mmCIF file of C-alpha atoms and ligand atoms in Angstrom:
data_model
loop_
_atom_site.group_PDB
_atom_site.id
_atom_site.type_symbol
_atom_site.label_atom_id
_atom_site.label_comp_id
_atom_site.label_asym_id
_atom_site.label_seq_id
_atom_site.Cartn_x
_atom_site.Cartn_y
_atom_site.Cartn_z
ATOM 1 C CA MET Q 1 -23.732 -19.065 7.374
ATOM 2 C CA VAL Q 2 -25.685 -16.513 9.279
ATOM 3 C CA THR Q 3 -24.614 -13.039 8.166
ATOM 4 C CA SER Q 4 -25.932 -9.774 9.425
ATOM 5 C CA ARG Q 5 -24.528 -7.860 6.462
ATOM 6 C CA THR Q 6 -22.720 -8.659 3.191
ATOM 7 C CA HIS Q 7 -20.049 -6.515 1.468
ATOM 8 C CA ALA Q 8 -19.444 -6.607 -2.266
ATOM 9 C CA ILE Q 9 -15.702 -6.321 -2.878
ATOM 10 C CA THR Q 10 -13.933 -6.129 -6.194
ATOM 11 C CA LEU Q 11 -11.119 -8.642 -6.200
ATOM 12 C CA ILE Q 12 -8.140 -8.444 -8.607
ATOM 13 C CA PRO Q 13 -6.085 -11.530 -7.869
ATOM 14 C CA GLY Q 14 -3.212 -10.192 -10.102
ATOM 15 C CA ASP Q 15 -0.384 -12.237 -11.524
ATOM 16 C CA GLY Q 16 2.943 -13.771 -10.321
ATOM 17 C CA ILE Q 17 2.369 -14.611 -6.697
ATOM 18 C CA GLY Q 18 -0.971 -12.603 -6.812
ATOM 19 C CA PRO Q 19 -3.397 -15.570 -7.210
ATOM 20 C CA GLU Q 20 -1.656 -17.604 -4.396
ATOM 21 C CA VAL Q 21 -1.635 -14.798 -1.757
ATOM 22 C CA SER Q 22 -5.171 -13.646 -2.841
ATOM 23 C CA ALA Q 23 -6.513 -17.151 -2.403
ATOM 24 C CA ALA Q 24 -5.054 -17.444 1.071
ATOM 25 C CA VAL Q 25 -6.340 -13.933 1.997
ATOM 26 C CA VAL Q 26 -9.814 -14.625 0.741
ATOM 27 C CA ARG Q 27 -10.017 -17.889 2.725
ATOM 28 C CA ILE Q 28 -8.860 -16.132 5.930
ATOM 29 C CA VAL Q 29 -11.280 -13.093 5.461
ATOM 30 C CA GLU Q 30 -14.097 -15.572 4.738
ATOM 31 C CA ALA Q 31 -13.330 -17.467 7.905
ATOM 32 C CA ALA Q 32 -13.152 -14.367 10.018
ATOM 33 C CA GLY Q 33 -16.407 -13.141 8.434
ATOM 34 C CA ALA Q 34 -18.151 -16.404 9.274
ATOM 35 C CA ALA Q 35 -17.180 -16.003 12.865
ATOM 36 C CA THR Q 36 -18.316 -12.441 13.125
ATOM 37 C CA GLU Q 37 -21.517 -12.810 10.908
ATOM 38 C CA VAL Q 38 -20.204 -10.634 8.093
ATOM 39 C CA GLY Q 39 -20.493 -11.920 4.485
ATOM 40 C CA PHE Q 40 -18.454 -11.123 1.472
ATOM 41 C CA GLU Q 41 -19.297 -11.188 -2.258
ATOM 42 C CA TRP Q 42 -16.085 -11.218 -4.221
ATOM 43 C CA HIS Q 43 -16.335 -9.779 -7.759
ATOM 44 C CA ARG Q 44 -13.200 -11.204 -9.429
ATOM 45 C CA PHE Q 45 -11.392 -9.523 -12.379
ATOM 46 C CA ALA Q 46 -8.243 -10.086 -14.361
ATOM 47 C CA ALA Q 47 -6.072 -7.105 -15.131
ATOM 48 C CA GLY Q 48 -2.867 -6.651 -17.199
ATOM 49 C CA ALA Q 49 -1.507 -9.171 -19.643
ATOM 50 C CA GLU Q 50 -4.001 -11.873 -18.596
ATOM 51 C CA ALA Q 51 -6.969 -9.590 -19.211
ATOM 52 C CA PHE Q 52 -5.525 -8.432 -22.528
ATOM 53 C CA GLU Q 53 -5.220 -12.065 -23.668
ATOM 54 C CA ARG Q 54 -8.867 -12.893 -22.607
ATOM 55 C CA PHE Q 55 -10.628 -9.678 -23.347
ATOM 56 C CA GLY Q 56 -8.349 -7.565 -25.493
ATOM 57 C CA GLU Q 57 -8.161 -4.885 -22.790
ATOM 58 C CA TYR Q 58 -5.490 -4.414 -20.074
ATOM 59 C CA ILE Q 59 -8.193 -3.127 -17.678
ATOM 60 C CA PRO Q 60 -11.580 -4.395 -18.719
ATOM 61 C CA GLN Q 61 -14.461 -1.960 -18.605
ATOM 62 C CA ALA Q 62 -16.373 -4.311 -16.347
ATOM 63 C CA LEU Q 63 -13.541 -3.831 -13.736
ATOM 64 C CA TYR Q 64 -13.830 -0.123 -13.828
ATOM 65 C CA ARG Q 65 -17.596 -0.420 -13.391
ATOM 66 C CA SER Q 66 -17.193 -2.861 -10.589
ATOM 67 C CA ILE Q 67 -14.853 -0.573 -8.620
ATOM 68 C CA GLU Q 68 -17.274 2.399 -9.306
ATOM 69 C CA GLU Q 69 -20.132 0.322 -7.876
ATOM 70 C CA ASN Q 70 -18.445 -1.423 -4.931
ATOM 71 C CA LYS Q 71 -16.232 1.517 -4.027
ATOM 72 C CA VAL Q 72 -13.696 -0.950 -2.451
ATOM 73 C CA ALA Q 73 -11.239 -3.326 -4.132
ATOM 74 C CA LEU Q 74 -8.676 -5.747 -2.814
ATOM 75 C CA LYS Q 75 -5.852 -6.141 -5.355
ATOM 76 C CA GLY Q 76 -2.949 -8.520 -5.833
ATOM 77 C CA PRO Q 77 0.201 -7.405 -7.711
ATOM 78 C CA VAL Q 78 -0.051 -6.942 -11.459
ATOM 79 C CA THR Q 79 3.171 -7.093 -13.459
ATOM 80 C CA THR Q 80 4.153 -4.103 -15.584
ATOM 81 C CA PRO Q 81 6.668 -5.091 -18.242
ATOM 82 C CA VAL Q 82 9.927 -3.219 -18.025
ATOM 83 C CA GLY Q 83 10.653 -1.224 -21.149
ATOM 84 C CA GLY Q 84 7.974 -1.672 -23.810
ATOM 85 C CA GLY Q 85 4.443 -3.077 -23.248
ATOM 86 C CA PHE Q 86 1.554 -1.587 -21.493
ATOM 87 C CA SER Q 87 1.464 1.241 -18.875
ATOM 88 C CA SER Q 88 1.324 0.305 -15.182
ATOM 89 C CA ILE Q 89 -2.073 -1.009 -14.195
ATOM 90 C CA ASN Q 90 -1.525 0.232 -10.641
ATOM 91 C CA VAL Q 91 -0.794 3.737 -11.828
ATOM 92 C CA THR Q 92 -3.709 3.761 -14.263
ATOM 93 C CA LEU Q 93 -6.187 2.620 -11.530
ATOM 94 C CA ARG Q 94 -4.747 5.194 -9.027
ATOM 95 C CA GLN Q 95 -5.200 7.959 -11.566
ATOM 96 C CA LYS Q 96 -8.554 6.889 -12.885
ATOM 97 C CA PHE Q 97 -10.151 6.760 -9.455
ATOM 98 C CA GLU Q 98 -8.142 9.607 -8.038
ATOM 99 C CA LEU Q 99 -6.768 7.492 -5.179
ATOM 100 C CA PHE Q 100 -4.489 10.323 -4.269
ATOM 101 C CA ALA Q 101 -3.245 8.983 -0.912
ATOM 102 C CA ASN Q 102 -1.090 5.899 -0.729
ATOM 103 C CA PHE Q 103 -0.984 4.882 2.967
ATOM 104 C CA ARG Q 104 1.583 2.395 4.116
ATOM 105 C CA PRO Q 105 1.965 1.594 7.791
ATOM 106 C CA VAL Q 106 5.307 -0.145 8.649
ATOM 107 C CA LYS Q 107 5.052 -1.950 11.963
ATOM 108 C CA ASN Q 108 6.775 -5.034 13.483
ATOM 109 C CA LEU Q 109 4.819 -8.167 14.041
ATOM 110 C CA PRO Q 110 5.285 -9.635 17.488
ATOM 111 C CA GLY Q 111 7.685 -12.542 17.694
ATOM 112 C CA LEU Q 112 9.362 -11.853 14.339
ATOM 113 C CA LYS Q 113 13.006 -10.906 14.877
ATOM 114 C CA THR Q 114 14.223 -8.102 12.682
ATOM 115 C CA ARG Q 115 17.119 -5.792 12.598
ATOM 116 C CA TYR Q 116 15.048 -3.017 14.117
ATOM 117 C CA PRO Q 117 12.468 -3.930 16.760
ATOM 118 C CA GLY Q 118 9.642 -1.635 17.671
ATOM 119 C CA ILE Q 119 9.356 0.162 14.408
ATOM 120 C CA ASP Q 120 6.041 1.975 13.964
ATOM 121 C CA LEU Q 121 6.147 4.505 11.101
ATOM 122 C CA VAL Q 122 3.752 5.455 8.288
ATOM 123 C CA ILE Q 123 4.548 6.451 4.774
ATOM 124 C CA VAL Q 124 2.002 8.827 3.166
ATOM 125 C CA ARG Q 125 2.803 9.020 -0.495
ATOM 126 C CA GLU Q 126 1.179 11.202 -3.167
ATOM 127 C CA ASN Q 127 -0.273 8.784 -5.632
ATOM 128 C CA THR Q 128 -1.372 10.511 -8.848
ATOM 129 C CA GLU Q 129 1.389 12.596 -10.287
ATOM 130 C CA ASP Q 130 5.178 13.210 -10.099
ATOM 131 C CA LEU Q 131 7.240 11.219 -12.514
ATOM 132 C CA TYR Q 132 4.553 8.582 -12.427
ATOM 133 C CA ALA Q 133 2.278 10.799 -14.495
ATOM 134 C CA GLY Q 134 3.499 8.568 -17.381
ATOM 135 C CA LEU Q 135 4.376 11.511 -19.618
ATOM 136 C CA GLU Q 136 7.388 10.348 -21.481
ATOM 137 C CA HIS Q 137 8.381 10.938 -25.112
ATOM 138 C CA GLU Q 138 11.255 10.605 -27.398
ATOM 139 C CA ILE Q 139 12.453 14.059 -28.582
ATOM 140 C CA VAL Q 140 14.906 12.626 -31.161
ATOM 141 C CA PRO Q 141 16.390 9.106 -31.323
ATOM 142 C CA GLY Q 142 18.592 8.684 -28.255
ATOM 143 C CA VAL Q 143 16.965 11.467 -26.227
ATOM 144 C CA VAL Q 144 13.856 10.988 -24.218
ATOM 145 C CA GLN Q 145 12.001 13.209 -21.789
ATOM 146 C CA SER Q 146 10.046 12.219 -18.752
ATOM 147 C CA LEU Q 147 7.933 14.843 -17.129
ATOM 148 C CA LYS Q 148 7.743 15.393 -13.397
ATOM 149 C CA ILE Q 149 4.400 16.989 -12.661
ATOM 150 C CA ILE Q 150 3.770 18.544 -9.254
ATOM 151 C CA THR Q 151 0.707 20.627 -8.583
ATOM 152 C CA GLU Q 152 -0.326 22.759 -5.752
ATOM 153 C CA LYS Q 153 -3.692 20.952 -5.616
ATOM 154 C CA ALA Q 154 -2.247 17.354 -5.273
ATOM 155 C CA SER Q 155 0.590 18.485 -2.884
ATOM 156 C CA THR Q 156 -1.806 20.346 -0.533
ATOM 157 C CA ARG Q 157 -4.273 17.460 -0.713
ATOM 158 C CA ILE Q 158 -1.775 14.851 0.386
ATOM 159 C CA ALA Q 159 -0.237 17.056 3.089
ATOM 160 C CA GLU Q 160 -3.724 17.705 4.404
ATOM 161 C CA PHE Q 161 -4.232 13.926 4.442
ATOM 162 C CA ALA Q 162 -1.115 13.285 6.401
ATOM 163 C CA PHE Q 163 -1.723 15.992 8.950
ATOM 164 C CA ALA Q 164 -5.281 15.081 9.475
ATOM 165 C CA TYR Q 165 -4.192 11.360 9.955
ATOM 166 C CA ALA Q 166 -1.583 12.515 12.492
ATOM 167 C CA ARG Q 167 -4.161 14.585 14.420
ATOM 168 C CA LYS Q 168 -6.680 11.734 14.478
ATOM 169 C CA HIS Q 169 -4.271 9.073 15.468
ATOM 170 C CA GLY Q 170 -2.072 11.102 17.881
ATOM 171 C CA ARG Q 171 1.016 10.885 15.705
ATOM 172 C CA LYS Q 172 3.548 13.570 16.700
ATOM 173 C CA LYS Q 173 5.897 14.256 13.763
ATOM 174 C CA ILE Q 174 5.727 14.599 10.026
ATOM 175 C CA HIS Q 175 8.885 14.831 7.776
ATOM 176 C CA ALA Q 176 8.297 16.108 4.240
ATOM 177 C CA ILE Q 177 10.808 14.240 1.955
ATOM 178 C CA HIS Q 178 12.194 16.197 -0.968
ATOM 179 C CA LYS Q 179 15.040 17.047 -3.227
ATOM 180 C CA ALA Q 180 14.211 20.808 -3.442
ATOM 181 C CA ASN Q 181 17.971 21.707 -3.452
ATOM 182 C CA ILE Q 182 18.048 20.371 -6.987
ATOM 183 C CA MET Q 183 14.456 20.345 -8.177
ATOM 184 C CA LYS Q 184 13.816 23.906 -6.868
ATOM 185 C CA LEU Q 185 10.553 24.514 -8.671
ATOM 186 C CA SER Q 186 8.772 21.113 -8.379
ATOM 187 C CA ASP Q 187 9.895 19.901 -5.017
ATOM 188 C CA GLY Q 188 9.948 23.603 -3.930
ATOM 189 C CA LEU Q 189 6.213 23.764 -4.676
ATOM 190 C CA PHE Q 190 5.674 20.486 -2.790
ATOM 191 C CA LEU Q 191 7.404 21.844 0.213
ATOM 192 C CA ARG Q 192 5.556 25.215 0.175
ATOM 193 C CA CYS Q 193 2.218 23.282 0.202
ATOM 194 C CA CYS Q 194 3.430 21.081 3.099
ATOM 195 C CA ARG Q 195 4.415 24.152 5.067
ATOM 196 C CA GLY Q 196 1.176 25.800 4.292
ATOM 197 C CA VAL Q 197 -0.769 22.923 5.831
ATOM 198 C CA ALA Q 198 1.708 22.357 8.698
ATOM 199 C CA VAL Q 199 0.974 25.784 10.218
ATOM 200 C CA THR Q 200 -2.665 24.744 10.666
ATOM 201 C CA TYR Q 201 -1.576 21.685 12.765
ATOM 202 C CA PRO Q 202 0.586 23.298 15.512
ATOM 203 C CA GLU Q 203 0.426 20.155 17.612
ATOM 204 C CA VAL Q 204 2.308 18.175 14.952
ATOM 205 C CA THR Q 205 6.028 18.750 14.651
ATOM 206 C CA TYR Q 206 6.999 19.434 10.991
ATOM 207 C CA ALA Q 207 10.369 18.894 9.519
ATOM 208 C CA GLU Q 208 11.902 18.468 6.089
ATOM 209 C CA HIS Q 209 14.572 15.974 5.054
ATOM 210 C CA ILE Q 210 16.337 15.544 1.753
ATOM 211 C CA VAL Q 211 15.505 12.198 0.253
ATOM 212 C CA ASP Q 212 19.089 10.828 -0.067
ATOM 213 C CA ASN Q 213 19.856 11.921 3.480
ATOM 214 C CA THR Q 214 16.588 10.268 4.510
ATOM 215 C CA CYS Q 215 17.705 6.884 3.164
ATOM 216 C CA MET Q 216 20.890 7.142 5.351
ATOM 217 C CA GLN Q 217 19.065 8.458 8.364
ATOM 218 C CA LEU Q 218 16.447 5.663 8.073
ATOM 219 C CA VAL Q 219 19.159 2.867 8.171
ATOM 220 C CA MET Q 220 21.112 4.672 10.973
ATOM 221 C CA ASN Q 221 18.101 5.482 13.182
ATOM 222 C CA PRO Q 222 14.544 4.787 11.813
ATOM 223 C CA TYR Q 223 13.148 5.661 15.206
ATOM 224 C CA GLN Q 224 13.494 9.394 14.510
ATOM 225 C CA TYR Q 225 10.638 9.217 11.999
ATOM 226 C CA ASP Q 226 6.913 8.981 12.654
ATOM 227 C CA ILE Q 227 5.212 9.952 9.360
ATOM 228 C CA LEU Q 228 7.034 10.271 6.062
ATOM 229 C CA LEU Q 229 5.148 12.585 3.676
ATOM 230 C CA THR Q 230 6.406 12.146 0.188
ATOM 231 C CA GLU Q 231 5.848 12.644 -3.469
ATOM 232 C CA ASN Q 232 5.162 9.507 -5.554
ATOM 233 C CA LEU Q 233 8.589 8.281 -6.580
ATOM 234 C CA TYR Q 234 10.373 8.911 -3.280
ATOM 235 C CA GLY Q 235 7.532 7.174 -1.511
ATOM 236 C CA ASP Q 236 7.724 4.092 -3.746
ATOM 237 C CA ILE Q 237 11.479 3.702 -3.075
ATOM 238 C CA LEU Q 238 11.237 4.483 0.665
ATOM 239 C CA SER Q 239 8.447 1.978 1.059
ATOM 240 C CA ASP Q 240 10.557 -0.930 -0.089
ATOM 241 C CA LEU Q 241 13.448 0.318 2.132
ATOM 242 C CA CYS Q 242 11.204 0.657 5.234
ATOM 243 C CA SER Q 243 9.628 -2.861 4.567
ATOM 244 C CA ALA Q 244 13.111 -4.290 5.352
ATOM 245 C CA PHE Q 245 12.965 -2.950 8.895
ATOM 246 C CA VAL Q 246 10.033 -5.160 9.621
ATOM 247 C CA GLY Q 247 10.900 -8.367 7.800
ATOM 248 C CA GLY Q 248 10.637 -7.423 4.163
ATOM 249 C CA LEU Q 249 8.200 -7.025 1.312
ATOM 250 C CA GLY Q 250 6.070 -10.014 2.363
ATOM 251 C CA LEU Q 251 4.751 -8.063 5.324
ATOM 252 C CA VAL Q 252 3.924 -4.460 4.542
ATOM 253 C CA PRO Q 253 0.329 -3.497 3.508
ATOM 254 C CA GLY Q 254 -0.984 -0.527 1.672
ATOM 255 C CA ALA Q 255 -4.133 1.413 0.911
ATOM 256 C CA ASN Q 256 -4.816 3.653 -2.055
ATOM 257 C CA LEU Q 257 -7.407 6.052 -0.890
ATOM 258 C CA GLY Q 258 -9.585 8.620 -2.752
ATOM 259 C CA THR Q 259 -12.679 10.450 -1.802
ATOM 260 C CA GLU Q 260 -14.994 7.994 -3.495
ATOM 261 C CA CYS Q 261 -13.082 4.664 -3.809
ATOM 262 C CA ALA Q 262 -10.265 2.734 -2.216
ATOM 263 C CA ILE Q 263 -8.030 -0.043 -3.438
ATOM 264 C CA PHE Q 264 -6.095 -2.099 -0.880
ATOM 265 C CA GLU Q 265 -2.944 -3.788 -2.067
ATOM 266 C CA ALA Q 266 0.460 -4.950 -0.652
ATOM 267 C CA VAL Q 267 3.601 -2.918 -1.213
ATOM 268 C CA HIS Q 268 5.285 -5.787 -2.973
ATOM 269 C CA GLY Q 269 5.119 -6.607 -6.643
ATOM 270 C CA SER Q 270 4.385 -9.901 -8.410
ATOM 271 C CA ALA Q 271 7.756 -11.537 -7.415
ATOM 272 C CA PRO Q 272 8.001 -13.806 -10.444
ATOM 273 C CA ASP Q 273 11.029 -15.533 -8.950
ATOM 274 C CA ILE Q 274 8.863 -17.364 -6.444
ATOM 275 C CA ALA Q 275 5.533 -17.420 -8.208
ATOM 276 C CA GLY Q 276 3.521 -20.714 -8.532
ATOM 277 C CA LYS Q 277 5.637 -22.486 -5.890
ATOM 278 C CA ASP Q 278 3.552 -21.918 -2.729
ATOM 279 C CA LEU Q 279 6.398 -19.840 -1.318
ATOM 280 C CA ALA Q 280 4.849 -16.392 -1.069
ATOM 281 C CA ASN Q 281 4.034 -14.769 2.196
ATOM 282 C CA PRO Q 282 0.406 -13.626 2.098
ATOM 283 C CA THR Q 283 0.846 -11.411 5.233
ATOM 284 C CA ALA Q 284 1.255 -8.071 3.298
ATOM 285 C CA LEU Q 285 -2.037 -8.616 1.401
ATOM 286 C CA LEU Q 286 -3.688 -9.916 4.502
ATOM 287 C CA GLN Q 287 -2.716 -6.823 6.443
ATOM 288 C CA SER Q 288 -4.041 -4.813 3.456
ATOM 289 C CA ALA Q 289 -7.329 -6.660 3.857
ATOM 290 C CA VAL Q 290 -7.292 -5.717 7.531
ATOM 291 C CA LEU Q 291 -6.928 -2.071 6.535
ATOM 292 C CA MET Q 292 -9.845 -2.657 4.100
ATOM 293 C CA LEU Q 293 -12.122 -4.118 6.819
ATOM 294 C CA HIS Q 294 -11.457 -1.052 9.070
ATOM 295 C CA HIS Q 295 -12.273 1.131 6.030
ATOM 296 C CA ILE Q 296 -15.610 -0.604 5.635
ATOM 297 C CA GLN Q 297 -16.302 -0.391 9.367
ATOM 298 C CA GLU Q 298 -15.876 -4.084 10.086
ATOM 299 C CA LYS Q 299 -13.626 -3.578 13.094
ATOM 300 C CA GLU Q 300 -14.401 -6.830 14.821
ATOM 301 C CA THR Q 301 -13.538 -8.901 11.728
ATOM 302 C CA ALA Q 302 -10.375 -6.833 11.169
ATOM 303 C CA GLU Q 303 -9.204 -7.255 14.776
ATOM 304 C CA ARG Q 304 -9.934 -11.062 14.688
ATOM 305 C CA ILE Q 305 -7.636 -11.485 11.716
ATOM 306 C CA GLN Q 306 -4.940 -9.281 13.121
ATOM 307 C CA ALA Q 307 -5.022 -11.143 16.463
ATOM 308 C CA ALA Q 308 -4.780 -14.472 14.782
ATOM 309 C CA LEU Q 309 -2.005 -13.271 12.458
ATOM 310 C CA GLU Q 310 -0.008 -11.942 15.433
ATOM 311 C CA LYS Q 311 -0.538 -15.219 17.241
ATOM 312 C CA VAL Q 312 0.925 -17.180 14.334
ATOM 313 C CA TYR Q 313 4.033 -14.932 14.310
ATOM 314 C CA GLU Q 314 4.347 -15.168 18.102
ATOM 315 C CA ASP Q 315 4.208 -18.956 17.887
ATOM 316 C CA GLY Q 316 6.706 -18.837 15.072
ATOM 317 C CA LYS Q 317 6.000 -22.464 14.071
ATOM 318 C CA VAL Q 318 4.266 -21.921 10.691
ATOM 319 C CA LEU Q 319 6.029 -19.196 8.853
ATOM 320 C CA THR Q 320 6.968 -18.717 5.199
ATOM 321 C CA LYS Q 321 10.534 -18.821 3.912
ATOM 322 C CA ASP Q 322 11.059 -15.146 3.481
ATOM 323 C CA VAL Q 323 10.766 -14.677 7.243
ATOM 324 C CA GLY Q 324 12.868 -17.690 8.198
ATOM 325 C CA GLY Q 325 10.139 -20.356 8.239
ATOM 326 C CA THR Q 326 9.717 -23.496 6.203
ATOM 327 C CA SER Q 327 5.978 -23.487 5.513
ATOM 328 C CA GLY Q 328 4.131 -22.593 2.304
ATOM 329 C CA THR Q 329 1.508 -19.946 1.475
ATOM 330 C CA THR Q 330 -1.371 -22.462 1.982
ATOM 331 C CA ALA Q 331 -0.103 -23.873 5.261
ATOM 332 C CA PHE Q 332 0.442 -20.312 6.606
ATOM 333 C CA GLY Q 333 -3.202 -19.463 5.649
ATOM 334 C CA ASP Q 334 -4.416 -22.594 7.400
ATOM 335 C CA ALA Q 335 -2.451 -21.612 10.515
ATOM 336 C CA VAL Q 336 -4.059 -18.187 10.632
ATOM 337 C CA ILE Q 337 -7.529 -19.654 10.283
ATOM 338 C CA ALA Q 338 -6.759 -22.215 13.022
ATOM 339 C CA ALA Q 339 -5.406 -19.425 15.292
ATOM 340 C CA MET Q 340 -8.699 -17.637 15.013
ATOM 341 C CA GLU Q 341 -10.286 -20.342 17.071
ATOM 342 C CA SER Q 342 -8.240 -19.385 20.057
ATOM 343 C CA VAL Q 343 -8.285 -15.613 19.842
HETATM 344 P P1 ATP R 401 7.292 -3.740 -8.212
HETATM 345 O O1 ATP R 401 8.268 -2.849 -8.800
HETATM 346 O O2 ATP R 401 6.403 -4.492 -9.185
HETATM 347 O O3 ATP R 401 6.497 -3.134 -7.097
HETATM 348 P P2 ATP R 401 9.244 -4.900 -6.461
HETATM 349 O O4 ATP R 401 10.428 -4.209 -6.920
HETATM 350 O O5 ATP R 401 8.514 -4.322 -5.176
HETATM 351 O O6 ATP R 401 8.062 -4.950 -7.557
HETATM 352 P P3 ATP R 401 8.724 -7.594 -6.050
HETATM 353 O O7 ATP R 401 8.181 -8.204 -7.219
HETATM 354 O O8 ATP R 401 7.728 -7.296 -4.949
HETATM 355 O O9 ATP R 401 9.616 -6.380 -6.337
HETATM 356 O O10 ATP R 401 9.753 -8.610 -5.346
HETATM 357 C C1 ATP R 401 11.059 -8.344 -4.873
HETATM 358 C C2 ATP R 401 11.562 -9.550 -4.095
HETATM 359 O O11 ATP R 401 10.862 -9.605 -2.885
HETATM 360 C C3 ATP R 401 11.066 -10.828 -4.839
HETATM 361 O O12 ATP R 401 12.100 -11.306 -5.681
HETATM 362 C C4 ATP R 401 10.712 -11.764 -3.711
HETATM 363 O O13 ATP R 401 11.764 -12.633 -3.498
HETATM 364 C C5 ATP R 401 10.483 -10.944 -2.564
HETATM 365 N N1 ATP R 401 9.044 -10.810 -2.202
HETATM 366 C C6 ATP R 401 8.127 -9.927 -2.655
HETATM 367 N N2 ATP R 401 6.954 -10.206 -2.164
HETATM 368 C C7 ATP R 401 6.985 -11.288 -1.475
HETATM 369 C C8 ATP R 401 6.086 -12.118 -0.681
HETATM 370 N N3 ATP R 401 4.767 -11.729 -0.619
HETATM 371 N N4 ATP R 401 6.500 -13.193 -0.044
HETATM 372 C C9 ATP R 401 7.775 -13.593 -0.112
HETATM 373 N N5 ATP R 401 8.772 -12.805 -0.853
HETATM 374 C C10 ATP R 401 8.328 -11.725 -1.507
#
């Protein structure tokens, strides 16, 4: 293959459906790269339970080093055990590399019928603190405490990210999502920071909605929203809710962005119920890879994949079960690669 440049990418296939969707995505990205003369060197690492079994560490030191060197990673889902076990690999990586912005665009794919056509909204979620700081302890048996950390620094930084994104991409409206009526100090601080940034972007309409009302408003009329600016926990929950507007968790991509490094991963988890059955939809991870390609300035390769993906959905012949089709992960990947020939 003739390549004019090659990118080293850290790849964490993950567990559950992770290896299947990652394999499909790598094949598609390789095919698009071959057509656009861009090469990829995939540096593969296990993380979580698999890494612990093999190397005695949940996140191998070599994985940290690889992300530090490559600056860019594509990551499949990694299971975090409920209750006991190890802390979330996702949360640990986001904190370690200060990937403070979790960016999740929610947009319909053409041809795919959903309850709400024409959705185009973005969730910007603070990614390093809140109840996900992982600071929990047992005070006495039967009483535990989980600390919600909200800082001026992180809140201002994520608000600045959201408003700068809105300005750059001509987005009109930002809603800060909160529960400051109850959590007056923590969510109150978050809102004060958002307001402080909002006044410096007069062209972007700023509003505030309480999180429970937001859930209702989203289901009643999602079109009223453009960018949802949230703390960590609210953003996690709203992401799953919003994914349902466009066809479910199999579709929505995500980017974890910091000043130095970026990790691209789907919104969904490891979906153990369908793992190993060639049933998973690789679209969410594929669209995450498209975000990654834009991030590394490979616009042509990114657009080639997106166009092929949209063609497959428009044709509607080779789709996975979660979106009403009968095809498997592998066949879907093949269809996207075949569609590239005609875009
Ligand atoms: P986590 O808390 O780890 O983020 P989650 O609550 O988002 O996980 P998932 O593991 O993503 O939950 O799965 C929820 C359900 O959505 C699964 O049971 C599965 O049926 C479906 N699902 C998730 N991802 C996909 C996918 N890529 N393709 C098809 N179905 C999926």
